[in-house]
Amino acid sequence: MADKKSTAELKQIASQVRRDILRMVHAVQSGHPGGSLGCTEFFTALYFHQMDLKLPFAMDGKGEDLFFLSNGHISPVWYSTLARRGYFEVKELATFRHINSRLQGHPATEEGLEGIRIASGSLGQGLSVALGAAQTKKLNGEDQLVYVLMGDGEQQEGQVWEAAMYAAHHKIDNVIATIDYNGQQIDGPLTEVMDLMDLKAKWEAFGWDVITSNGNDFDSLIPALEKAKSMCGKGKPVMHLMTTAMGAGVDFMEGTHKWHGIAPNDEQLANALGQLEETLKDY
Amino acid sequence: MSVKFSYTDKIDTRSGFGAGLLELGRTNPNVVGLCADLTGSLKMGDFKKEFPDRFFQVGIAEANMIGLAAGMTIGGKIPFTGTFANFSTGRVYDQIRQSVAYSGKNVKICASHAGLTLGEDGATHQILEDIGMMKMLPHMTVINPCDYNQTKAATIAIADHEGPVYLRFGRPAIPNFTPADQKFEIGKALHLIEGSDVTILATGHLVWEAIEAEAILREKGISVEVINIHTIKPLDEEAILASAKKTGKVITAEEHQYHGGLGESVARVLAKHHPTPMDFVAVEDSFGESGKPADLMKKYGLSAAHIVEKVQKLLKK
């Protein structure tokens, strides 16, 4: 069942998730903090408010909402959220990116980590996977939804648009896709690297209903996700363009691509943690 | 020359796939079909007609098709994807690697028009590297059946195998000589002809060529063992080693590049356990070209006559 936390509770969880992200990435001196921090409210909202989930984890996902992460490099935020939601022990976060860990650099099923249903990291594949899972839900007569998150830089992959076309043609209306629209990719701002131009118009032209939100503000994000849910079942796929700030929650990381895939040093970690209350216990 | 197998008709292996898929549709409600705008070529039309709710037209978008299939397994479906072998492998290698093989998904990648016998369309479509690409992927099973009946039986068998499978078949009508009621065992080599001088290990369309080669060689007084290796991965190492120990000479035959093909898999097994003189009937590091299938097989050294020639050379060594 969906665990509907209050906005105050969600903010507390988000603060802890951000601490987890920073500590995980710092401990192994690798990983992707920027996008993880930017999507913290989204993951918190999905797993602690929106999604109808079943624990313990079952790969087949029957009778529950499903989530797929297409931009797998923001694995730290997903791992922290899953652990905090009870999929596996929080202390396992300490193994992130180390040898013999179930918490691979990019999400994987190979080691059997609860909560992960497909490997991702090589970009552009998650929307296709989500659409397939959504069609299986329909074939099975299930009315739960399938969520998928993609990056905005990922929109440069051609497969995304193959999937976009397919979803509208086949009227897949039990999927809610979200794009983390932070405007940044590894080499710089999207507008400089490869401009997406009018992304909303593109998705609308592909036959999707598009809504927008501020993904770092629960008061904007939760209503948007509720609205997305209400738009399902009406013969069209739903796209949620979620504006976020890369690195959100840590002042010196916010709004720049520089922290896409860089770990903070000891001093930077201390500075960042000083900005984030330890609301649940650090692992 | 009298071949040891008889057949009443020549028929394409892809039709065996179509017939197998139709039967699966009737017996296994979890089987679904996906096709990238080649329903007729893949012989998926009957399945589509009888099970429209379990057939998904993907359009010319193979990468999306592989991702969809991976996703459909979550919740218990068994997706069979259909397109040409080139678009089933080379075009979507990363999608298969990440979303199917590494993720351990129960997807059946069914690939027609493999190899030179695709014919007139030429080298852009004549993939000769697919076995190599697919066998390198961890978790992947690779099957290349030899005729209509075997392809049909293999199609039905892979639905009961949990895990990703690459099923490779072809376009031309060829002798249909294996039994219609056979049970297909994944990974189990099929002894077709017993012999003592040399072993021919053949897969796919080259199996019939090997049968013809055996007849020619028998007339020359050479005793040939013919084994059908329909499953390239996992390889039936036991059967290969037993035959190699018996005959002491091994030839492999396949419609594929020498690099990365069945021959190299066999060579690995023999080098490790029982070094044996070998030769390889395969395409020698070149692309194909347009032409009639039989002419191409001759030009690129894949006919019965070439098998005979290589056997004779190997026996002289």
Coordinates of C-alpha atoms in Angstrom, one line a residue:
Chain A
M1 CA 0.0 0.0 0.0
A2 CA 1.1 3.6 -0.5
D3 CA 2.6 5.0 2.6
K4 CA 1.3 8.6 2.6
K5 CA 3.7 10.6 4.6
S6 CA 2.9 14.2 5.4
T7 CA 4.9 16.9 3.6
A8 CA 6.8 17.7 6.9
E9 CA 7.8 14.0 7.1
L10 CA 8.7 13.9 3.4
K11 CA 11.1 16.8 4.0
Q12 CA 12.7 15.0 6.9
I13 CA 13.2 11.9 4.8
A14 CA 14.6 13.9 1.9
S15 CA 17.2 15.5 4.2
Q16 CA 18.4 12.1 5.3
V17 CA 18.4 10.8 1.7
R18 CA 20.6 13.7 0.7
R19 CA 23.0 12.9 3.6
D20 CA 23.1 9.3 2.5
I21 CA 23.9 10.3 -1.1
L22 CA 26.8 12.5 -0.1
R23 CA 28.2 10.1 2.4
M24 CA 28.0 7.2 -0.1
V25 CA 29.7 9.1 -2.9
H26 CA 32.3 10.6 -0.6
A27 CA 33.2 7.2 1.0
V28 CA 34.1 5.6 -2.4
Q29 CA 35.2 8.9 -4.0
S30 CA 33.1 8.2 -7.1
G31 CA 29.5 8.3 -8.2
H32 CA 27.0 10.9 -9.3
P33 CA 25.8 13.3 -6.6
G34 CA 24.4 16.1 -8.8
G35 CA 21.4 14.4 -10.4
S36 CA 20.8 12.3 -7.2
L37 CA 20.4 15.4 -5.1
G38 CA 18.2 17.0 -7.7
C39 CA 15.8 14.1 -7.7
T40 CA 15.7 13.5 -4.0
E41 CA 12.2 15.0 -3.6
F42 CA 10.9 12.9 -6.5
F43 CA 12.2 9.6 -5.1
T44 CA 10.9 10.5 -1.7
A45 CA 7.5 11.4 -3.0
L46 CA 7.2 8.2 -5.1
Y47 CA 8.3 5.8 -2.4
F48 CA 6.8 7.5 0.6
H49 CA 3.6 9.0 -0.8
Q50 CA 2.6 8.0 -4.3
M51 CA 3.4 4.4 -5.1
D52 CA 1.3 1.4 -4.2
L53 CA 4.1 -0.9 -3.1
K54 CA 4.5 -4.5 -1.8
L55 CA 7.2 -5.6 0.6
P56 CA 9.1 -7.9 0.7
F57 CA 10.3 -7.2 -2.9
A58 CA 9.1 -9.6 -5.7
M59 CA 10.6 -9.3 -9.1
D60 CA 7.4 -9.9 -11.0
G61 CA 5.8 -6.9 -9.4
K62 CA 2.3 -8.2 -9.6
G63 CA -0.4 -6.2 -7.9
E64 CA 1.8 -3.1 -7.2
D65 CA 3.1 0.0 -8.9
L66 CA 6.5 -0.4 -10.6
F67 CA 9.3 2.1 -10.9
F68 CA 12.1 2.0 -13.4
L69 CA 15.2 4.3 -13.4
S70 CA 16.4 4.9 -16.9
N71 CA 19.2 7.3 -16.1
G72 CA 20.9 4.7 -13.9
H73 CA 23.8 6.9 -12.9
I74 CA 21.7 8.6 -10.2
S75 CA 21.7 5.2 -8.4
P76 CA 22.7 6.8 -5.0
V77 CA 19.3 8.5 -4.5
W78 CA 17.5 5.3 -5.5
Y79 CA 19.6 3.1 -3.2
S80 CA 19.1 5.4 -0.3
T81 CA 15.4 5.7 -0.9
L82 CA 15.0 1.9 -1.2
A83 CA 16.9 1.3 2.0
R84 CA 15.0 4.0 3.9
R85 CA 11.8 2.4 2.7
G86 CA 12.8 -1.0 4.0
Y87 CA 13.8 -2.9 0.9
F88 CA 17.2 -3.7 2.4
E89 CA 19.2 -2.7 5.4
V90 CA 20.4 0.9 5.6
K91 CA 23.9 -0.2 6.6
E92 CA 24.3 -1.8 3.2
L93 CA 24.6 1.7 1.7
A94 CA 28.2 1.7 3.0
T95 CA 29.0 -0.9 0.3
F96 CA 28.1 1.4 -2.6
R97 CA 30.5 0.9 -5.5
H98 CA 32.8 -1.3 -3.5
I99 CA 33.8 -4.8 -4.7
N100 CA 31.4 -7.6 -3.7
S101 CA 28.6 -5.2 -3.2
R102 CA 25.0 -5.5 -4.4
L103 CA 25.0 -1.7 -4.8
Q104 CA 26.7 -1.5 -8.2
G105 CA 27.8 1.8 -9.7
H106 CA 24.7 1.6 -11.9
P107 CA 21.6 -0.4 -10.8
A108 CA 21.7 -4.1 -11.6
T109 CA 19.7 -7.2 -11.0
E110 CA 22.7 -9.6 -11.1
E111 CA 23.5 -9.4 -7.4
G112 CA 19.8 -9.6 -6.4
L113 CA 19.4 -6.2 -4.8
E114 CA 15.8 -5.8 -3.7
G115 CA 13.9 -3.0 -5.5
I116 CA 15.8 -3.3 -8.8
R117 CA 14.0 -5.0 -11.7
I118 CA 16.3 -4.2 -14.6
A119 CA 19.8 -3.0 -15.2
S120 CA 20.3 0.6 -16.4
G121 CA 23.1 2.9 -17.1
S122 CA 23.5 2.8 -20.8
L123 CA 21.0 5.5 -21.5
G124 CA 17.8 5.5 -23.5
Q125 CA 16.5 2.1 -22.6
G126 CA 14.3 2.6 -19.5
L127 CA 11.2 4.0 -21.2
S128 CA 11.0 1.0 -23.5
V129 CA 11.3 -1.4 -20.5
A130 CA 8.6 0.5 -18.6
L131 CA 6.2 0.4 -21.6
G132 CA 6.7 -3.3 -21.9
A133 CA 6.0 -3.8 -18.2
A134 CA 2.9 -1.6 -18.5
Q135 CA 1.6 -3.7 -21.3
T136 CA 2.1 -6.9 -19.3
K137 CA 0.1 -5.2 -16.5
K138 CA -2.7 -4.7 -18.9
L139 CA -2.5 -8.3 -20.2
N140 CA -2.6 -9.4 -16.6
G141 CA -5.7 -7.3 -15.9
E142 CA -3.9 -5.2 -13.2
D143 CA -4.8 -1.6 -12.7
Q144 CA -1.5 -0.5 -11.0
L145 CA 0.8 2.0 -12.7
V146 CA 4.3 2.0 -14.1
Y147 CA 6.6 4.9 -13.3
V148 CA 9.8 5.7 -15.1
L149 CA 12.4 8.4 -14.7
M150 CA 14.7 9.6 -17.5
G151 CA 17.3 12.3 -17.6
D152 CA 17.0 15.4 -19.9
G153 CA 20.3 14.7 -21.5
E154 CA 19.1 11.2 -22.1
Q155 CA 16.5 12.7 -24.5
Q156 CA 19.3 12.9 -27.0
E157 CA 19.1 9.1 -27.3
G158 CA 17.1 7.9 -30.4
Q159 CA 15.5 5.0 -28.6
V160 CA 13.6 7.4 -26.3
W161 CA 11.7 8.6 -29.4
E162 CA 11.1 5.1 -30.7
A163 CA 9.4 4.4 -27.4
A164 CA 7.6 7.7 -27.4
M165 CA 6.0 6.9 -30.7
Y166 CA 5.1 3.4 -29.6
A167 CA 3.4 4.4 -26.4
A168 CA 1.0 6.8 -28.1
H169 CA 0.3 4.4 -31.0
H170 CA -0.6 1.6 -28.6
K171 CA -2.4 4.0 -26.2
I172 CA -0.4 2.9 -23.2
D173 CA -2.2 4.9 -20.5
N174 CA -0.9 3.2 -17.4
V175 CA 2.5 4.7 -17.4
I176 CA 3.7 8.0 -15.9
A177 CA 7.1 9.0 -17.4
T178 CA 9.1 11.8 -15.7
I179 CA 12.0 13.7 -17.1
D180 CA 14.5 15.2 -14.7
Y181 CA 14.7 18.6 -16.4
N182 CA 17.8 20.2 -14.8
G183 CA 19.3 21.5 -18.0
Q184 CA 22.7 20.0 -17.4
Q185 CA 24.7 17.1 -18.8
I186 CA 28.3 16.0 -18.3
D187 CA 29.8 18.4 -20.9
G188 CA 27.8 21.4 -19.9
P189 CA 24.4 23.0 -20.2
L190 CA 22.1 21.2 -22.6
T191 CA 21.6 24.4 -24.6
E192 CA 25.3 24.3 -25.4
V193 CA 25.9 20.5 -25.8
M194 CA 22.7 19.6 -27.7
D195 CA 19.7 21.8 -27.3
L196 CA 16.4 20.0 -26.8
M197 CA 14.5 23.1 -28.0
D198 CA 10.9 22.9 -27.0
L199 CA 10.8 19.6 -25.1
K200 CA 7.2 19.9 -24.1
A201 CA 6.1 20.5 -27.6
K202 CA 8.1 17.6 -28.8
W203 CA 6.4 15.2 -26.4
E204 CA 3.0 16.6 -27.2
A205 CA 3.7 16.2 -30.9
F206 CA 4.5 12.5 -30.2
G207 CA 1.0 12.1 -28.7
W208 CA 1.6 12.4 -25.0
D209 CA -0.3 14.5 -22.4
V210 CA 2.4 16.7 -20.7
I211 CA 2.3 18.2 -17.3
T212 CA 5.1 20.2 -15.5
S213 CA 6.2 20.7 -11.9
N214 CA 9.0 22.0 -9.7
G215 CA 10.6 18.8 -8.6
N216 CA 12.4 20.3 -5.7
D217 CA 9.2 21.6 -4.1
F218 CA 6.8 19.0 -2.6
D219 CA 4.0 21.5 -2.8
S220 CA 4.4 21.5 -6.6
L221 CA 5.6 18.0 -7.1
I222 CA 2.9 16.0 -5.1
P223 CA 0.0 17.8 -6.8
A224 CA 1.6 17.2 -10.2
L225 CA 2.0 13.5 -9.5
E226 CA -1.6 13.3 -8.3
K227 CA -2.7 15.0 -11.4
A228 CA -0.6 12.6 -13.5
K229 CA -2.3 9.7 -11.8
S230 CA -5.7 11.1 -12.6
M231 CA -4.8 11.4 -16.2
C232 CA -4.1 7.7 -16.5
G233 CA -6.6 5.3 -18.1
K234 CA -7.7 7.8 -20.7
G235 CA -6.0 6.4 -23.8
K236 CA -2.8 8.5 -23.7
P237 CA 0.6 8.2 -22.1
V238 CA 1.5 10.8 -19.5
M239 CA 4.7 12.8 -19.4
H240 CA 5.8 14.8 -16.4
L241 CA 8.4 17.4 -17.1
M242 CA 10.0 18.0 -13.8
T243 CA 12.2 21.0 -13.4
T244 CA 14.9 20.5 -10.9
A245 CA 18.2 22.0 -9.9
M246 CA 21.1 19.6 -10.2
G247 CA 22.8 19.4 -6.8
A248 CA 19.7 20.7 -5.0
G249 CA 20.0 21.1 -1.2
V250 CA 23.8 21.8 -1.1
D251 CA 24.5 25.4 -2.0
F252 CA 27.9 25.0 -3.6
M253 CA 26.6 22.0 -5.8
E254 CA 23.4 23.6 -6.9
G255 CA 22.6 24.4 -10.5
T256 CA 25.9 23.4 -12.1
H257 CA 27.0 20.4 -14.2
K258 CA 30.3 20.3 -12.3
W259 CA 28.9 18.0 -9.7
H260 CA 27.4 15.6 -12.2
G261 CA 29.9 12.8 -11.5
I262 CA 32.4 14.2 -8.9
A263 CA 32.7 13.2 -5.3
P264 CA 33.1 15.8 -2.5
N265 CA 36.3 15.8 -0.5
D266 CA 36.3 15.7 3.3
E267 CA 36.0 19.4 3.8
Q268 CA 33.2 19.7 1.1
L269 CA 31.4 16.8 2.7
A270 CA 31.5 18.5 6.1
N271 CA 30.2 21.7 4.6
A272 CA 27.4 19.9 2.7
L273 CA 26.3 17.8 5.7
G274 CA 26.2 21.0 7.8
Q275 CA 23.4 22.1 5.5
L276 CA 21.3 18.9 5.9
E277 CA 19.8 17.8 9.2
E278 CA 20.3 14.2 10.3
T279 CA 16.6 13.4 10.6
L280 CA 16.8 9.6 10.6
K281 CA 20.0 8.0 11.8
D282 CA 23.0 8.1 9.5
Y283 CA 23.9 4.6 8.4
Chain B
M1 CA 25.6 -40.7 -54.2
S2 CA 22.9 -41.7 -51.7
V3 CA 22.3 -39.5 -48.7
K4 CA 21.3 -41.2 -45.5
F5 CA 18.3 -39.0 -44.9
S6 CA 15.2 -38.6 -47.0
Y7 CA 12.8 -35.7 -47.2
T8 CA 9.5 -35.1 -48.9
D9 CA 9.6 -31.3 -49.1
K10 CA 11.9 -28.3 -49.0
I11 CA 10.7 -25.6 -46.7
D12 CA 12.2 -22.6 -45.0
T13 CA 13.2 -22.7 -41.3
R14 CA 11.4 -19.4 -40.6
S15 CA 8.1 -21.2 -41.4
G16 CA 9.1 -23.7 -38.7
F17 CA 9.4 -20.7 -36.3
G18 CA 6.0 -19.4 -37.4
A19 CA 4.4 -22.8 -36.8
G20 CA 6.1 -23.3 -33.5
L21 CA 5.0 -19.8 -32.3
L22 CA 1.4 -20.5 -33.3
E23 CA 1.4 -23.7 -31.4
L24 CA 2.9 -22.0 -28.3
G25 CA 0.1 -19.4 -28.6
R26 CA -2.4 -22.2 -28.2
T27 CA -0.6 -23.9 -25.4
N28 CA 1.1 -21.2 -23.3
P29 CA -1.0 -18.1 -22.5
N30 CA 2.1 -16.2 -21.4
V31 CA 3.8 -16.3 -24.8
V32 CA 3.6 -12.9 -26.6
G33 CA 5.0 -11.9 -30.0
L34 CA 6.7 -8.6 -31.0
C35 CA 7.7 -7.8 -34.5
A36 CA 9.5 -4.8 -36.1
D37 CA 7.6 -4.5 -39.4
L38 CA 8.5 -7.9 -40.8
T39 CA 5.5 -10.0 -39.8
G40 CA 5.3 -11.7 -43.2
S41 CA 9.0 -12.4 -43.5
L42 CA 9.1 -13.9 -40.0
K43 CA 6.0 -15.9 -40.6
M44 CA 4.3 -14.4 -37.5
G45 CA 1.1 -13.7 -39.3
D46 CA -0.8 -16.7 -38.1
F47 CA 0.1 -15.9 -34.5
K48 CA -1.0 -12.3 -35.0
K49 CA -4.3 -13.3 -36.5
E50 CA -5.2 -15.9 -33.8
F51 CA -3.8 -13.9 -30.8
P52 CA -4.2 -10.2 -31.7
D53 CA -4.1 -9.2 -28.0
R54 CA -0.8 -10.9 -27.5
F55 CA 0.9 -9.6 -30.7
F56 CA 2.7 -6.2 -30.6
Q57 CA 3.6 -4.4 -33.8
V58 CA 6.6 -2.3 -33.0
G59 CA 7.3 -0.7 -36.3
I60 CA 10.9 -0.2 -37.6
A61 CA 12.3 0.4 -34.1
E62 CA 14.3 -2.6 -33.0
A63 CA 16.0 -1.0 -30.0
N64 CA 12.6 -0.2 -28.5
M65 CA 11.4 -3.8 -29.3
I66 CA 14.2 -5.3 -27.2
G67 CA 13.5 -3.0 -24.3
L68 CA 9.7 -3.6 -24.5
A69 CA 10.4 -7.4 -24.5
A70 CA 12.6 -7.1 -21.4
G71 CA 9.9 -5.1 -19.6
M72 CA 7.2 -7.5 -20.6
T73 CA 8.9 -10.4 -18.7
I74 CA 8.2 -8.5 -15.5
G75 CA 4.9 -9.9 -14.6
G76 CA 5.4 -13.2 -16.3
K77 CA 5.1 -12.8 -20.1
I78 CA 7.5 -14.7 -22.4
P79 CA 8.2 -12.4 -25.3
F80 CA 9.3 -13.7 -28.7
T81 CA 10.8 -10.8 -30.7
G82 CA 11.0 -11.2 -34.5
T83 CA 13.1 -9.4 -37.1
F84 CA 16.0 -10.2 -39.4
A85 CA 19.1 -11.6 -37.7
N86 CA 21.1 -8.4 -38.5
F87 CA 18.5 -6.2 -36.8
S88 CA 18.1 -8.7 -34.0
T89 CA 21.7 -8.5 -32.9
G90 CA 24.2 -6.0 -34.3
R91 CA 21.7 -3.2 -34.4
V92 CA 20.6 -3.8 -30.8
Y93 CA 23.6 -5.3 -29.1
D94 CA 23.7 -2.9 -26.2
Q95 CA 20.0 -3.2 -25.6
I96 CA 20.3 -7.0 -25.5
R97 CA 23.4 -6.7 -23.3
Q98 CA 22.0 -4.5 -20.6
S99 CA 18.2 -4.9 -20.6
V100 CA 18.1 -8.7 -21.5
A101 CA 21.3 -10.6 -20.8
Y102 CA 22.8 -8.6 -17.8
S103 CA 19.3 -8.3 -16.4
G104 CA 18.6 -12.0 -16.9
K105 CA 15.3 -11.5 -18.7
N106 CA 13.3 -14.3 -20.2
V107 CA 13.3 -12.9 -23.7
K108 CA 13.5 -15.0 -26.9
I109 CA 15.2 -13.2 -29.7
C110 CA 14.1 -14.9 -32.9
A111 CA 16.1 -14.0 -35.9
S112 CA 15.4 -14.9 -39.5
H113 CA 17.3 -14.3 -42.7
A114 CA 20.7 -15.1 -41.1
G115 CA 23.7 -15.5 -43.2
L116 CA 24.5 -15.5 -46.9
T117 CA 21.3 -17.4 -47.9
L118 CA 19.3 -14.3 -47.4
G119 CA 20.5 -13.8 -51.0
E120 CA 19.8 -10.9 -53.2
D121 CA 19.5 -8.2 -50.5
G122 CA 23.3 -8.4 -50.1
A123 CA 25.8 -7.8 -47.4
T124 CA 24.0 -5.1 -45.5
H125 CA 21.4 -7.7 -44.4
Q126 CA 23.6 -10.9 -44.5
I127 CA 24.8 -11.0 -41.0
L128 CA 27.6 -13.5 -40.4
E129 CA 28.7 -12.3 -37.0
D130 CA 25.6 -12.8 -34.9
I131 CA 26.5 -16.2 -33.4
G132 CA 29.7 -14.6 -32.1
M133 CA 28.0 -11.6 -30.7
M134 CA 25.3 -13.5 -28.9
K135 CA 27.5 -16.4 -27.6
M136 CA 29.8 -13.8 -25.9
L137 CA 27.0 -12.6 -23.7
P138 CA 26.8 -14.2 -20.3
H139 CA 23.4 -15.9 -19.6
M140 CA 22.6 -16.2 -23.3
T141 CA 21.6 -19.4 -25.0
V142 CA 22.4 -19.6 -28.7
I143 CA 20.5 -22.0 -31.0
N144 CA 20.8 -22.4 -34.8
P145 CA 18.4 -25.2 -36.0
C146 CA 18.9 -27.1 -39.2
D147 CA 15.5 -27.5 -40.8
Y148 CA 11.8 -26.7 -40.5
N149 CA 10.9 -29.5 -38.0
Q150 CA 13.9 -28.7 -35.8
T151 CA 13.2 -25.0 -35.9
K152 CA 9.6 -25.6 -34.9
A153 CA 10.6 -27.9 -32.1
A154 CA 13.3 -25.5 -30.9
T155 CA 10.8 -22.6 -30.9
I156 CA 8.5 -24.6 -28.6
A157 CA 11.3 -25.8 -26.4
I158 CA 12.7 -22.4 -25.6
A159 CA 9.5 -21.2 -24.1
D160 CA 10.1 -23.7 -21.3
H161 CA 13.7 -22.5 -20.8
E162 CA 13.9 -19.7 -18.2
G163 CA 16.4 -17.2 -19.5
P164 CA 17.4 -15.3 -22.7
V165 CA 17.7 -17.2 -25.9
Y166 CA 18.9 -16.3 -29.4
L167 CA 17.2 -18.4 -32.0
R168 CA 18.7 -18.1 -35.4
F169 CA 17.1 -19.4 -38.6
G170 CA 16.9 -18.5 -42.3
R171 CA 15.1 -17.6 -45.5
P172 CA 15.5 -20.3 -48.1
A173 CA 13.6 -23.5 -48.6
I174 CA 15.8 -26.4 -47.6
P175 CA 15.3 -30.1 -47.1
N176 CA 13.1 -30.9 -44.1
F177 CA 14.6 -34.2 -42.9
T178 CA 14.4 -34.4 -39.1
P179 CA 11.3 -36.0 -37.5
A180 CA 8.2 -33.9 -37.1
D181 CA 7.6 -35.4 -33.7
Q182 CA 11.1 -34.7 -32.3
K183 CA 11.7 -33.4 -28.8
F184 CA 14.2 -30.6 -28.9
E185 CA 16.8 -30.7 -26.1
I186 CA 18.7 -27.5 -25.7
G187 CA 22.4 -28.1 -25.5
K188 CA 22.2 -31.7 -26.6
A189 CA 24.1 -32.6 -29.8
L190 CA 22.3 -34.8 -32.3
H191 CA 24.2 -37.7 -33.8
L192 CA 23.0 -38.0 -37.4
I193 CA 25.5 -40.4 -38.9
E194 CA 28.0 -42.7 -37.2
G195 CA 31.5 -42.8 -38.6
S196 CA 35.1 -43.5 -37.7
D197 CA 37.6 -41.4 -39.9
V198 CA 36.4 -37.9 -39.3
T199 CA 33.8 -35.9 -37.5
I200 CA 31.8 -33.1 -39.1
L201 CA 30.1 -30.8 -36.6
A202 CA 27.5 -28.8 -38.4
T203 CA 24.9 -26.2 -37.5
G204 CA 22.0 -24.5 -39.3
H205 CA 21.9 -24.7 -43.1
L206 CA 25.2 -26.5 -43.2
V207 CA 23.8 -29.6 -41.7
W208 CA 22.2 -30.7 -44.9
E209 CA 25.4 -29.9 -46.7
A210 CA 27.3 -32.1 -44.3
I211 CA 24.8 -34.9 -45.0
E212 CA 25.5 -34.6 -48.7
A213 CA 29.2 -34.4 -48.1
E214 CA 29.1 -37.7 -46.1
A215 CA 27.5 -39.5 -49.0
I216 CA 30.2 -38.3 -51.4
L217 CA 33.0 -39.2 -49.0
R218 CA 31.5 -42.6 -48.3
E219 CA 31.8 -43.4 -52.0
K220 CA 35.5 -42.6 -51.7
G221 CA 35.8 -45.0 -48.8
I222 CA 35.9 -42.4 -46.0
S223 CA 33.8 -43.1 -42.9
V224 CA 32.3 -39.8 -41.7
E225 CA 30.5 -39.0 -38.4
V226 CA 28.0 -36.2 -38.8
I227 CA 26.8 -34.5 -35.7
N228 CA 24.3 -31.6 -35.6
I229 CA 25.3 -29.0 -33.1
H230 CA 22.0 -27.0 -33.0
T231 CA 22.9 -25.4 -29.7
I232 CA 26.1 -23.4 -29.9
K233 CA 25.8 -22.2 -26.3
P234 CA 25.8 -24.2 -24.1
L235 CA 27.9 -26.4 -26.2
D236 CA 27.6 -30.2 -25.8
E237 CA 31.3 -30.7 -24.9
E238 CA 30.8 -34.3 -23.9
A239 CA 29.5 -35.3 -27.3
I240 CA 32.1 -33.3 -29.2
L241 CA 35.0 -34.8 -27.1
A242 CA 33.7 -38.3 -27.4
S243 CA 33.5 -38.1 -31.2
A244 CA 36.9 -36.3 -31.5
K245 CA 38.5 -39.1 -29.4
K246 CA 36.9 -41.7 -31.7
T247 CA 37.7 -40.2 -35.1
G248 CA 40.8 -38.0 -34.3
K249 CA 39.8 -35.4 -36.9
V250 CA 37.2 -32.6 -36.7
I251 CA 35.6 -30.3 -39.2
T252 CA 33.1 -27.6 -38.3
A253 CA 30.6 -26.2 -40.8
E254 CA 28.5 -23.1 -40.3
E255 CA 27.0 -20.2 -42.3
H256 CA 28.9 -17.6 -40.2
Q257 CA 32.2 -15.9 -39.9
Y258 CA 35.1 -18.2 -38.9
H259 CA 35.8 -15.6 -36.3
G260 CA 33.5 -16.0 -33.4
G261 CA 31.6 -19.0 -34.8
L262 CA 30.8 -22.6 -33.9
G263 CA 34.3 -23.6 -35.1
E264 CA 36.0 -21.4 -32.5
S265 CA 33.8 -22.7 -29.7
V266 CA 34.7 -26.3 -30.7
A267 CA 38.4 -25.4 -31.0
R268 CA 38.3 -24.0 -27.5
V269 CA 36.9 -27.3 -26.1
L270 CA 39.3 -29.5 -28.0
A271 CA 42.4 -27.3 -27.2
K272 CA 41.5 -27.5 -23.5
H273 CA 40.6 -31.2 -23.2
H274 CA 41.8 -33.1 -26.2
P275 CA 43.8 -31.3 -28.9
T276 CA 42.6 -32.6 -32.3
P277 CA 43.5 -31.7 -35.9
M278 CA 40.7 -29.4 -37.1
D279 CA 39.5 -27.4 -40.1
F280 CA 36.7 -25.0 -40.5
V281 CA 34.0 -24.5 -43.1
A282 CA 33.0 -20.9 -42.6
V283 CA 33.2 -17.4 -44.1
E284 CA 36.8 -16.3 -44.1
D285 CA 36.7 -12.8 -42.7
S286 CA 34.7 -11.1 -45.5
F287 CA 31.2 -9.6 -46.0
G288 CA 28.8 -11.3 -48.4
E289 CA 27.2 -9.9 -51.5
S290 CA 24.0 -10.1 -53.6
G291 CA 23.3 -13.3 -55.5
K292 CA 21.3 -16.5 -55.4
P293 CA 21.7 -18.4 -52.1
A294 CA 23.2 -21.5 -53.7
D295 CA 25.6 -19.5 -55.8
L296 CA 26.7 -17.5 -52.7
M297 CA 27.2 -20.6 -50.7
K298 CA 29.5 -22.0 -53.4
K299 CA 31.4 -18.7 -53.9
Y300 CA 32.0 -18.3 -50.1
G301 CA 33.1 -21.9 -49.6
L302 CA 30.0 -23.2 -47.7
S303 CA 28.8 -26.1 -49.9
A304 CA 29.0 -29.8 -49.6
A305 CA 31.8 -29.8 -52.1
H306 CA 33.9 -27.6 -49.8
I307 CA 33.3 -29.8 -46.8
V308 CA 34.5 -32.8 -48.9
E309 CA 37.6 -30.9 -50.0
K310 CA 38.5 -29.8 -46.4
V311 CA 37.9 -33.4 -45.1
Q312 CA 40.2 -34.8 -47.7
K313 CA 42.9 -32.2 -46.9
L314 CA 42.6 -32.9 -43.2
L315 CA 42.9 -36.6 -43.6
K316 CA 46.1 -36.2 -45.6
K317 CA 47.8 -34.2 -42.8

